[in-house]
């Protein structure tokens, strides 16, 4: 039953069926499935399949955007049911997609998971100019700045942003993520942390602020 519902969620994200996705999200809640599990093992898994299918030439851009819509619709149903974790004093995370890059589906997933874990997320959106990250880090006294990039052409601005944050807001930790990034590259860029997906992002963020990883 549980597996069937999670598979239903995944399949309806892949097929971009908003109505079905909402239906399965409601079914998940009725069946007592944890909202976090439904998002990660239902919705996010669906988006991973979509990315793979795109790479293989089995799906095209308009279909991918339908899948994202379906995923967002399910997330709207599930979000209020995420168990808000307490991490003591709310920690601030400034999050955004770097300059020149409009891929924000992954960043939005990271935001949702971070909020569910008790972080206060200041979302700067996508195609964010370098100075906007730095200004927000200083203004907000951010504990962490999370930078997302999905393209090899856009990720190259990350070291510039990180360097400037270290200069103007030395206590702020930085973490990076997105398809072309890797732990090695994150180190080269001077980031304090890297995560390959949204649930890892939460673990890494907690370890950066000295919480339980
Ligand atoms: C969807 C998509 C689009 C959509 C974006 C819609 C949107 N609002 O996001 C649209 C159609 C608009 C688009 C446009 C383009 N795209 Co595109 N797109 C994709 C695609 C198919 C899927 C990306 C996605 O959403 N994946 C699903 C999410 C859930 O996964 P994710 O983003 O990786 O996020 C997870 C992790 O990476 C991590 N994470 C992400 N961010 C962060 C941040 C932090 C701090 C942390 C810790 C973790 C973390 O956690 C996330 C959740 O688990 C990828 C292919 C791929 N395999 O990735 C190409 C891809 C990224 N696109 C590509 C390209 C080239 C483009 C275009 C230039 C195409 C064009 N010629 O116009 C434009 C770029 C426009 C621009 N200036 O940005 C290339 C990039 C190649 C490169 N140079 O590296 C890819 C890889 C496809 C390819 N193989 O050619 N694209």
XYZ file of C-alpha atoms and ligand atoms in Angstrom:
304
model
C 0.000 0.000 0.000
C 2.721 2.477 1.083
C 5.009 1.501 -1.794
C 2.102 1.737 -4.193
C 1.310 5.300 -3.107
C 4.965 6.407 -3.263
C 5.260 4.836 -6.715
C 2.029 6.593 -7.716
C 3.539 9.917 -6.653
C 6.767 9.223 -8.547
C 4.908 8.137 -11.691
C 2.589 11.129 -11.676
C 5.568 13.510 -11.320
C 7.219 11.756 -14.280
C 4.043 11.957 -16.388
C 3.489 15.571 -15.281
C -0.053 14.823 -14.145
C -0.936 17.577 -11.637
C -4.308 16.118 -10.621
C -2.940 12.627 -10.020
C 0.007 14.033 -8.108
C -2.289 15.960 -5.765
C -4.468 12.858 -5.394
C -1.485 10.691 -4.436
C -0.159 13.349 -2.060
C -3.537 13.324 -0.267
C -3.575 9.515 -0.311
C -0.097 9.501 1.258
C -1.298 11.662 4.138
C -4.446 9.563 4.608
C -2.309 6.419 4.734
C -0.148 8.001 7.436
C 2.968 8.229 5.269
C 5.401 10.795 6.611
C 5.277 13.964 4.477
C 9.082 14.097 4.326
C 9.238 10.539 3.004
C 6.495 11.280 0.468
C 8.471 14.266 -0.844
C 11.858 12.545 -0.969
C 10.849 9.032 -2.027
C 7.862 10.072 -4.131
C 8.281 13.535 -5.643
C 12.075 14.025 -5.637
C 12.613 10.519 -7.003
C 10.241 11.424 -9.835
C 12.307 14.509 -10.700
C 15.517 12.418 -10.715
C 13.925 10.029 -13.211
C 12.827 13.006 -15.313
C 16.414 14.355 -15.379
C 17.741 10.948 -16.446
C 15.115 10.622 -19.171
C 16.016 14.068 -20.470
C 19.680 13.098 -20.635
C 18.745 9.994 -22.646
C 16.617 12.056 -25.019
C 13.444 10.328 -23.826
C 11.842 13.526 -22.497
C 11.772 17.095 -23.713
C 11.686 20.506 -22.041
C 7.890 21.126 -22.065
C 7.345 17.728 -20.426
C 9.968 18.490 -17.781
C 8.233 21.723 -16.899
C 4.929 19.813 -16.512
C 6.711 17.390 -14.171
C 7.973 20.295 -12.074
C 4.430 21.734 -11.903
C 3.093 18.367 -10.739
C 5.845 18.098 -8.121
C 5.126 21.622 -6.804
C 1.380 20.830 -6.595
C 2.092 17.732 -4.482
C 4.547 19.667 -2.347
C 1.856 22.279 -1.615
C -0.327 19.500 -0.188
C 2.498 17.900 1.782
C 4.341 21.014 3.048
C 1.940 21.867 5.931
C 2.344 18.312 7.237
C 6.122 18.325 7.456
C 7.101 17.860 11.061
C 8.881 21.067 11.947
C 12.107 20.074 13.648
C 13.556 22.330 16.250
C 17.208 23.264 15.981
C 17.153 25.626 18.964
C 17.654 29.253 17.905
C 16.470 29.472 14.283
C 19.503 29.548 12.004
C 19.469 31.682 8.891
C 20.268 30.296 5.477
C 20.534 32.550 2.433
C 19.841 30.444 -0.647
C 19.873 31.143 -4.367
C 20.859 30.089 -7.869
C 23.959 31.866 -9.145
C 24.193 34.521 -11.860
C 23.285 33.399 -15.367
C 21.455 30.291 -14.215
C 17.674 29.939 -14.083
C 17.467 26.271 -13.015
C 15.641 26.508 -9.699
C 13.756 23.222 -9.268
C 16.520 21.676 -7.159
C 17.047 24.858 -5.152
C 13.320 24.900 -4.323
C 13.552 21.325 -3.031
C 16.559 22.230 -0.899
C 14.629 25.233 0.485
C 11.644 23.101 1.439
C 13.768 20.488 3.197
C 15.797 23.139 5.022
C 12.622 24.862 6.242
C 11.229 21.524 7.384
C 14.427 21.016 9.357
C 13.853 24.297 11.209
C 16.114 26.656 9.267
C 14.919 30.128 8.340
C 15.541 30.357 4.598
C 15.974 33.672 2.802
C 15.365 32.704 -0.812
C 17.053 35.062 -3.287
C 15.600 33.195 -6.281
C 17.507 32.447 -9.458
C 20.008 34.261 -11.673
C 21.201 36.066 -8.550
C 23.969 38.664 -8.975
C 27.073 37.947 -6.863
C 26.734 41.080 -4.728
C 23.147 40.183 -3.798
C 24.401 37.003 -2.080
C 27.105 38.922 -0.263
C 24.806 41.799 0.766
C 22.188 39.339 2.055
C 24.810 37.406 4.036
C 25.962 40.629 5.743
C 22.481 42.141 6.217
C 20.908 38.973 7.590
C 23.940 37.869 9.597
C 23.461 34.542 7.780
C 24.795 31.368 9.365
C 25.006 29.727 5.947
C 24.859 30.817 2.322
C 23.807 28.059 -0.094
C 24.712 28.482 -3.751
C 23.105 26.412 -6.484
C 24.328 25.977 -10.083
C 23.200 23.531 -12.753
C 25.553 24.558 -15.519
C 29.303 24.323 -15.951
C 29.117 27.820 -17.422
C 27.415 29.341 -14.368
C 29.140 27.461 -11.542
C 32.379 29.336 -12.245
C 31.095 32.412 -10.391
C 30.851 30.438 -7.145
C 34.464 30.970 -5.993
C 34.089 34.736 -6.505
C 30.942 34.820 -4.344
C 32.500 32.604 -1.668
C 35.654 34.715 -1.521
C 33.649 37.913 -1.080
C 31.441 36.351 1.625
C 34.524 35.181 3.539
C 35.862 38.729 3.343
C 32.717 40.654 4.326
C 30.972 38.102 6.567
C 33.720 35.817 7.910
C 31.458 33.875 10.278
C 29.080 32.815 7.490
C 29.555 29.258 6.240
C 29.096 28.485 2.570
C 27.737 25.398 0.850
C 27.316 24.549 -2.802
C 25.252 22.086 -4.805
C 23.819 21.308 -8.231
C 24.478 18.836 -11.032
C 28.013 19.814 -12.137
C 29.356 20.242 -8.589
C 31.300 17.612 -6.651
C 32.945 17.438 -3.222
C 36.331 17.992 -4.880
C 35.158 21.044 -6.800
C 33.479 22.444 -3.688
C 36.865 22.295 -1.941
C 38.617 23.962 -4.848
C 35.971 26.713 -4.748
C 36.626 27.247 -1.036
C 33.121 26.186 0.080
C 32.662 24.822 3.595
C 30.187 22.177 2.453
C 28.725 20.300 -0.502
C 25.641 18.111 -0.810
C 24.405 16.017 -3.684
C 20.701 16.292 -2.833
C 18.189 18.042 -0.598
C 18.270 15.593 2.303
C 22.091 15.608 2.348
C 21.932 19.410 2.219
C 20.086 19.435 5.547
C 22.638 17.080 7.135
C 25.571 19.126 5.887
C 23.939 22.393 7.012
C 23.401 20.981 10.504
C 26.986 19.798 10.725
C 28.244 23.209 9.571
C 26.430 24.980 12.396
C 27.627 22.408 14.874
C 24.321 20.565 15.210
C 23.657 16.863 14.891
C 24.535 15.636 11.408
C 14.696 21.295 -16.070
C 15.876 21.787 -16.880
C 15.750 23.044 -17.492
C 14.545 23.957 -17.284
C 14.724 24.683 -15.926
C 13.396 25.003 -15.255
C 13.596 25.489 -13.842
N 12.747 26.398 -13.439
O 14.481 25.062 -13.121
C 14.691 24.926 -18.495
C 13.905 24.354 -19.661
C 14.222 26.362 -18.273
C 16.162 24.806 -18.821
C 16.883 25.751 -19.517
C 18.201 25.589 -19.901
N 18.980 24.501 -19.706
Co 18.471 23.003 -18.561
N 18.100 21.401 -17.695
C 17.057 20.988 -17.016
C 17.295 19.521 -16.583
C 16.620 18.630 -17.599
C 16.814 19.106 -15.200
C 17.309 19.950 -14.016
C 16.456 19.651 -12.795
O 15.549 20.404 -12.464
N 16.694 18.496 -12.142
C 15.889 18.034 -10.985
C 16.388 18.640 -9.676
C 15.515 18.136 -8.502
O 17.711 18.217 -9.466
P 18.935 19.228 -9.242
O 18.630 20.516 -9.897
O 20.193 18.535 -9.579
O 18.919 19.544 -7.667
C 19.300 18.628 -6.643
C 20.809 18.595 -6.351
O 21.618 19.029 -7.413
C 20.975 19.398 -5.092
N 21.145 20.861 -5.163
C 20.728 21.737 -6.076
N 21.009 22.977 -5.727
C 21.636 22.929 -4.538
C 22.155 23.939 -3.725
C 22.791 23.599 -2.538
C 23.347 24.671 -1.670
C 22.919 22.231 -2.177
C 23.639 21.881 -0.945
C 22.379 21.217 -2.979
C 21.743 21.572 -4.152
O 19.755 19.136 -4.397
C 18.680 19.172 -5.361
C 17.488 18.413 -4.840
O 17.761 17.083 -4.495
C 18.861 19.429 -16.667
C 19.423 18.021 -16.917
C 19.922 17.374 -15.653
N 20.146 16.087 -15.755
O 20.126 17.987 -14.626
C 19.165 20.402 -17.808
C 20.524 21.113 -17.865
C 20.946 21.555 -16.478
N 20.236 22.281 -18.702
C 21.208 22.595 -19.508
C 21.191 23.691 -20.423
C 22.383 23.810 -21.361
C 20.134 24.607 -20.450
C 19.995 25.820 -21.374
C 21.268 26.643 -21.635
C 19.374 25.320 -22.665
C 19.282 26.303 -23.780
N 20.090 26.080 -24.784
O 18.499 27.239 -23.712
C 18.946 26.656 -20.614
C 19.667 27.532 -19.551
C 19.032 28.793 -19.257
C 19.776 29.447 -18.101
N 20.310 30.605 -18.319
O 19.870 28.902 -17.012
C 22.379 21.638 -19.353
C 23.587 22.258 -18.651
C 24.880 21.820 -19.300
C 26.063 22.471 -18.689
N 26.637 23.425 -19.324
O 26.491 22.098 -17.633
C 21.712 20.394 -18.655
C 22.658 19.596 -17.754
C 21.151 19.488 -19.783
C 22.237 18.961 -20.702
N 22.773 17.796 -20.449
O 22.577 19.599 -21.661
N 16.672 23.631 -18.313
